[in-house]
PDB file of C-alpha atoms in Angstrom:
ATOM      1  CA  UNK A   1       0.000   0.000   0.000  1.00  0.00           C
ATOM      2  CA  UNK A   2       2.031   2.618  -1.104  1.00  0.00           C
ATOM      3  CA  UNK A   3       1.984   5.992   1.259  1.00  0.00           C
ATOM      4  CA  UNK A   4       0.665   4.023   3.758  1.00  0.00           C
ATOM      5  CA  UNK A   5       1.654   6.272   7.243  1.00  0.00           C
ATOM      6  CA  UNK A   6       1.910   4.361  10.498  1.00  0.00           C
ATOM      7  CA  UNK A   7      -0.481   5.651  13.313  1.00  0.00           C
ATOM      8  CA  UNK A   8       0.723   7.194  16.210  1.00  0.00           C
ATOM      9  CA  UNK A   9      -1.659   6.378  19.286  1.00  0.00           C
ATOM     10  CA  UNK A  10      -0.959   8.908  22.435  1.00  0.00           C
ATOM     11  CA  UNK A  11       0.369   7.745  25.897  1.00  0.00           C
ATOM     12  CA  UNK A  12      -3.091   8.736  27.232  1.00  0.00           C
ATOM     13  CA  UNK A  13      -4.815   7.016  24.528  1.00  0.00           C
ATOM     14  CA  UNK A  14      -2.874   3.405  24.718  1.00  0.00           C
ATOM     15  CA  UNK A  15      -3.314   3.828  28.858  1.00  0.00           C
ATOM     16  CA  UNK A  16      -6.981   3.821  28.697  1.00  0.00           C
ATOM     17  CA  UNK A  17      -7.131   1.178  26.057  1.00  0.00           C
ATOM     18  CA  UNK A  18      -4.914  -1.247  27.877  1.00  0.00           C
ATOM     19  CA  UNK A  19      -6.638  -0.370  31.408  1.00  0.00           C
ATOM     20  CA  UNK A  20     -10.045  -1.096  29.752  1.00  0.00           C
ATOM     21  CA  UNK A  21      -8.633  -4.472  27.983  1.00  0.00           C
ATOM     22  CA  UNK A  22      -7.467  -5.275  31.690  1.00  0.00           C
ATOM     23  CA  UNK A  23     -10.977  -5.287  32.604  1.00  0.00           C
ATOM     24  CA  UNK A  24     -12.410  -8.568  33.504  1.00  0.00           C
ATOM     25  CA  UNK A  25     -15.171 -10.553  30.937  1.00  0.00           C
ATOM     26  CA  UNK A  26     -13.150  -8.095  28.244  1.00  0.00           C
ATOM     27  CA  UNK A  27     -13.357  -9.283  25.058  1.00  0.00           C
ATOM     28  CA  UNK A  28      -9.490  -7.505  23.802  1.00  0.00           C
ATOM     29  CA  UNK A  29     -10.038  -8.104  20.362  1.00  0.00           C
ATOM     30  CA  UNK A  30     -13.927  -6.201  20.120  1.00  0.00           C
ATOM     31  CA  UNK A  31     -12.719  -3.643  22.337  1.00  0.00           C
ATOM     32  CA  UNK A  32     -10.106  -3.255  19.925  1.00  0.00           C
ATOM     33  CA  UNK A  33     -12.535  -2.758  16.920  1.00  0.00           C
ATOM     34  CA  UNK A  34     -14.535  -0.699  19.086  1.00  0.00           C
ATOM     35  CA  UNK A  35     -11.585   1.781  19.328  1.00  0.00           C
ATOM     36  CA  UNK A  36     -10.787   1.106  15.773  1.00  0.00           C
ATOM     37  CA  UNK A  37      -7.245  -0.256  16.072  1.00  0.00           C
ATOM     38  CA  UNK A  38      -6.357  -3.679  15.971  1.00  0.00           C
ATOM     39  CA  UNK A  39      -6.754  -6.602  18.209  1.00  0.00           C
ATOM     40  CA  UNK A  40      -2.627  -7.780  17.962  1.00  0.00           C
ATOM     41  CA  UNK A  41      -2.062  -3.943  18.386  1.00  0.00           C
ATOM     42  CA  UNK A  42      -3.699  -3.421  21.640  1.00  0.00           C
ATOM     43  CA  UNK A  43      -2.714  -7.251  22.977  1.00  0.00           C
ATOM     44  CA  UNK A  44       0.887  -5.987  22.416  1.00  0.00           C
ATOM     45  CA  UNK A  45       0.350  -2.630  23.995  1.00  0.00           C
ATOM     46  CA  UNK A  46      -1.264  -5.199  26.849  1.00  0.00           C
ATOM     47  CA  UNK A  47       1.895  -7.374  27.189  1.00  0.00           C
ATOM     48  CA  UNK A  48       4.515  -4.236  27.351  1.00  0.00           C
ATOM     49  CA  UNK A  49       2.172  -2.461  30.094  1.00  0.00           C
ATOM     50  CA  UNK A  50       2.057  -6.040  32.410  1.00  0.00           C
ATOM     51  CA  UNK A  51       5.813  -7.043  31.638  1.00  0.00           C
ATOM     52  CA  UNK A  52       7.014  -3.033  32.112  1.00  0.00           C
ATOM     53  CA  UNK A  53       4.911  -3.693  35.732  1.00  0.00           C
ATOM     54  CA  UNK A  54       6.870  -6.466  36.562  1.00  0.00           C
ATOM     55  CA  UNK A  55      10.345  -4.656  35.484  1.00  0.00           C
ATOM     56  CA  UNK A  56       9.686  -1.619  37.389  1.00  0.00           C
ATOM     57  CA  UNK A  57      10.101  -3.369  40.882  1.00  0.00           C
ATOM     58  CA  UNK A  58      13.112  -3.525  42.187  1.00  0.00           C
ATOM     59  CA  UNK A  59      14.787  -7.911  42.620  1.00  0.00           C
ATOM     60  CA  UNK A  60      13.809  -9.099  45.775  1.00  0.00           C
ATOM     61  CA  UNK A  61      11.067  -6.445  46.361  1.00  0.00           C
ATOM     62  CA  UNK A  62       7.675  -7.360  47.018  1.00  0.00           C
ATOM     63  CA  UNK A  63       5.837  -7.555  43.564  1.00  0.00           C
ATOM     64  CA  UNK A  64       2.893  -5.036  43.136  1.00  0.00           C
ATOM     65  CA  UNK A  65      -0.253  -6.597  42.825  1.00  0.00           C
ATOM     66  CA  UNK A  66      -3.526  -5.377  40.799  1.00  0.00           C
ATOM     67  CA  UNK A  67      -6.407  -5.031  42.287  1.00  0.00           C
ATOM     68  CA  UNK A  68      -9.697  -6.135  40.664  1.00  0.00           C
ATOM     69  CA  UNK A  69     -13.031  -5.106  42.996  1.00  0.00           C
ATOM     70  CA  UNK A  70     -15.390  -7.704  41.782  1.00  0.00           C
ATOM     71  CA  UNK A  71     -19.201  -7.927  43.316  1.00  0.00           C
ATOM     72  CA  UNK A  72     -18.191  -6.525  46.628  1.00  0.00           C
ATOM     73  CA  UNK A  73     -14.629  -9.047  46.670  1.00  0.00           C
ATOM     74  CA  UNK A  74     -11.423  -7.526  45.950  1.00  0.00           C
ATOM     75  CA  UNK A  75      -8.793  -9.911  44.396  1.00  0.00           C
ATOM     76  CA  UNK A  76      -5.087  -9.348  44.671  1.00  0.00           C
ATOM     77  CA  UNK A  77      -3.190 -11.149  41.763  1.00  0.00           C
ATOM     78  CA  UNK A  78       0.591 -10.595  40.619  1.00  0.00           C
ATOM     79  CA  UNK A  79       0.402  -8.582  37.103  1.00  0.00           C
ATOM     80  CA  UNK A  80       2.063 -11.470  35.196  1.00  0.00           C
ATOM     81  CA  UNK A  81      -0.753 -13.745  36.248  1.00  0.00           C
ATOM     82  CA  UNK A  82      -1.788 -15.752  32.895  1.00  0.00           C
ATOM     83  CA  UNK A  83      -5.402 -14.755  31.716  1.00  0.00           C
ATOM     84  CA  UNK A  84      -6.533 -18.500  31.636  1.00  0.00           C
ATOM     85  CA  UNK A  85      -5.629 -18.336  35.382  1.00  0.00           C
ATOM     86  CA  UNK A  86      -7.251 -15.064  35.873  1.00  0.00           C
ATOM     87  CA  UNK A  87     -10.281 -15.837  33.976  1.00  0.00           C
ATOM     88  CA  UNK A  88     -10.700 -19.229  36.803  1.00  0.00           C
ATOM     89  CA  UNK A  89      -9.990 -17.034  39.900  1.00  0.00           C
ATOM     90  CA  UNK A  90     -12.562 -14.586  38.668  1.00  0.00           C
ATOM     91  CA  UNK A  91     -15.515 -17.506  37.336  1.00  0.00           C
ATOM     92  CA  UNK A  92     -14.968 -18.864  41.354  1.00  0.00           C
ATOM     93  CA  UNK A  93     -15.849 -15.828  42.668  1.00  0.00           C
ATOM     94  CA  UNK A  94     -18.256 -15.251  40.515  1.00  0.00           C
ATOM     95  CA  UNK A  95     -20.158 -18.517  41.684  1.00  0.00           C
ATOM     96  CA  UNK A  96     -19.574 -18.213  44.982  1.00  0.00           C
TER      97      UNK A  96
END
């Protein structure tokens, strides 16, 4: 595609896309049609934002942990948690 520019998202822009893909019961990939960018765009912009977490703390310091409020529960889980993992800690309390 010839003069085909490459988009330039802003800081503020990729924060509150990655914060809302972070969301739980997010569906990344229509959230990322919904903001009209693409779904391996904003998963990448997902992983450097959870891996740049776990870089920023110091070795041997405590990791920081997000904090999900869900139904009146709030979960504490390590930023590099897997989302098959998070996805069964949030379905148990869910059901519970």
């Amino acid at each position: 595609m010839a003069g085909h520019e490459r988009r330039r998202w802003s800081d503020e822009f990729k924060e509150r896309a990655v914060a809302a893909a972070l969301e739980p019961g997010v569906n990344v990939s229509a959230l990322a049609r919904h903001l009209g960018i693409s779904p391996p765009q904003l998963f990448g912009w997902r992983k450097v934002f959870l891996k740049k977490q776990t870089q920023d703390v110091a070795p041997g310091a405590p990791v920081p942990l997000v904090e999900i409020m869900l139904g009146g529960v709030l979960i504490r889980v390590s930023p590099d948690l897997d989302e098959a993992a998070l996805c069964r800690i949030l379905r148990a309390v869910r059901s519970a």
